């Protein structure tokens, strides 16, 4: 079992915790669709960098028996 030799100093503890913060999500507006989206992600309508990347199909309302 690993056991530490001595108590870590406040400085070492702080250096270890320096990367534990939560970052804000960067928000952008798409040029073509004018939608708000997270940077480097597609919009809800499927646009990325002004180009349509996905073609979404409409949900059918038919009841299948």
XYZ file of N, CA and C in Angstrom:
195
model
N 0.841 -1.172 0.000
C 0.000 0.000 0.000
C 0.894 1.245 0.000
N 0.534 2.227 -0.818
C 1.333 3.451 -0.917
C 1.010 4.385 0.242
N 2.070 4.833 0.923
C 1.910 5.754 2.044
C 2.863 6.924 1.818
N 2.366 8.124 1.997
C 3.211 9.303 1.779
C 4.258 9.439 2.877
N 5.414 9.994 2.512
C 6.482 10.192 3.492
C 6.185 11.358 4.416
N 5.675 12.441 3.837
C 5.393 13.622 4.652
C 4.157 14.330 4.111
N 3.617 15.208 4.944
C 2.410 15.942 4.584
C 2.707 16.905 3.426
N 1.863 16.911 2.367
C 2.069 17.856 1.263
C 1.869 19.296 1.746
N 2.705 20.192 1.292
C 2.620 21.596 1.717
C 1.395 22.279 1.097
N 1.050 23.441 1.622
C -0.077 24.215 1.084
C 0.184 24.587 -0.371
N 1.436 24.858 -0.673
C 1.815 25.232 -2.040
C 1.566 24.076 -3.014
N 2.017 22.882 -2.660
C 1.824 21.710 -3.523
C 0.344 21.385 -3.677
N -0.407 21.512 -2.588
C -1.848 21.274 -2.648
C -2.503 22.269 -3.602
N -2.114 23.529 -3.505
C -2.668 24.562 -4.374
C -2.316 24.340 -5.835
N -1.069 23.920 -6.089
C -0.652 23.652 -7.469
C -1.442 22.490 -8.065
N -1.710 21.473 -7.256
C -2.483 20.330 -7.725
C -3.916 20.739 -8.052
N -4.491 21.608 -7.218
C -5.880 22.024 -7.395
C -6.062 23.126 -8.440
N -4.985 23.648 -8.985
C -5.078 24.794 -9.895
C -5.843 24.468 -11.175
N -5.951 23.207 -11.535
C -6.638 22.818 -12.765
C -8.041 22.275 -12.511
N -8.542 22.384 -11.285
C -9.837 21.811 -10.933
C -11.016 22.734 -11.194
N -10.786 23.937 -11.721
C -11.873 24.896 -11.909
C -12.771 24.502 -13.092
N -13.975 25.037 -13.111
C -14.939 24.774 -14.178
C -14.867 25.924 -15.170
N -14.762 25.589 -16.455
C -14.665 26.611 -17.494
C -16.038 26.971 -18.038
N -16.195 28.234 -18.437
C -17.435 28.649 -19.083
C -17.456 28.093 -20.499
N -18.658 27.776 -20.996
C -18.777 27.321 -22.371
C -18.763 28.530 -23.286
N -17.945 28.478 -24.324
C -17.838 29.577 -25.277
C -19.011 29.495 -26.251
N -19.692 30.618 -26.445
C -20.888 30.648 -27.281
C -20.614 31.462 -28.535
N -21.115 30.977 -29.675
C -20.966 31.662 -30.953
C -22.313 31.770 -31.642
N -22.347 32.591 -32.691
C -23.536 32.719 -33.532
C -23.149 32.260 -34.927
N -23.925 31.327 -35.495
C -23.658 30.818 -36.835
C -23.966 31.895 -37.868
N -23.108 32.005 -38.888
C -23.277 33.046 -39.899
C -24.529 32.861 -40.749
N -24.829 31.627 -41.151
C -25.970 31.409 -42.043
C -27.299 31.338 -41.324
N -27.374 30.508 -40.304
C -28.667 30.299 -39.641
C -28.913 31.279 -38.497
N -27.892 32.036 -38.082
C -27.987 33.008 -36.977
C -28.390 32.353 -35.657
N -28.054 31.078 -35.508
C -28.358 30.346 -34.277
C -27.203 30.482 -33.284
N -27.538 30.465 -32.015
C -26.530 30.464 -30.962
C -26.138 29.011 -30.696
N -24.830 28.753 -30.618
C -24.353 27.392 -30.375
C -23.028 27.441 -29.631
N -22.622 26.294 -29.092
C -21.337 26.168 -28.422
C -20.254 26.099 -29.499
N -19.117 26.777 -29.269
C -18.042 26.799 -30.266
C -17.581 25.391 -30.601
N -17.294 25.159 -31.877
C -16.803 23.891 -32.408
C -17.836 22.771 -32.288
N -19.119 23.122 -32.199
C -20.208 22.155 -32.197
C -21.215 22.577 -33.262
N -22.007 21.625 -33.764
C -23.021 21.979 -34.752
C -24.212 22.627 -34.055
N -25.021 23.359 -34.839
C -26.221 23.980 -34.289
C -27.332 22.943 -34.234
N -28.464 23.314 -33.664
C -29.586 22.380 -33.566
C -30.137 22.016 -34.940
N -29.981 22.913 -35.904
C -30.479 22.646 -37.256
C -29.449 21.939 -38.130
N -28.271 21.660 -37.597
C -27.279 20.876 -38.322
C -26.250 21.685 -39.085
N -26.055 22.961 -38.770
C -25.073 23.791 -39.459
C -23.763 23.809 -38.687
N -22.646 23.820 -39.435
C -21.323 23.984 -38.847
C -20.487 24.808 -39.806
N -19.974 25.931 -39.336
C -19.203 26.877 -40.148
C -19.973 27.309 -41.387
N -21.275 27.508 -41.254
C -22.091 28.011 -42.341
C -22.549 26.967 -43.334
N -22.180 25.715 -43.144
C -22.563 24.654 -44.075
C -23.455 23.651 -43.368
N -24.397 23.084 -44.114
C -25.292 22.066 -43.571
C -24.509 20.761 -43.493
N -24.409 20.181 -42.310
C -23.621 18.961 -42.146
C -24.491 17.720 -41.987
N -25.654 17.878 -41.384
C -26.549 16.750 -41.187
C -27.901 17.058 -41.790
N -28.526 16.045 -42.353
C -29.898 16.175 -42.836
C -30.781 15.406 -41.871
N -31.561 16.132 -41.094
C -32.440 15.499 -40.126
C -33.760 15.143 -40.793
N -34.282 13.975 -40.468
C -35.578 13.563 -40.995
C -36.658 13.967 -40.011
N -37.814 14.353 -40.555
C -38.932 14.720 -39.698
C -39.500 13.465 -39.053
N -39.961 13.609 -37.823
C -40.558 12.474 -37.130
C -41.926 12.195 -37.729
N -42.202 10.933 -37.986
C -43.500 10.577 -38.548
C -44.528 10.458 -37.425
N -45.765 10.809 -37.733
C -46.832 10.745 -36.737
C -47.735 9.538 -36.969
N -47.321 8.653 -37.873
C -48.127 7.466 -38.163
C -48.012 6.465 -37.015
N -49.127 5.805 -36.737
C -49.144 4.770 -35.709
C -48.946 3.427 -36.409
N -47.920 2.709 -36.023
C -47.619 1.414 -36.630
C -48.213 0.326 -35.753
N -48.986 -0.550 -36.408
C -49.616 -1.649 -35.664
C -48.908 -2.948 -35.920
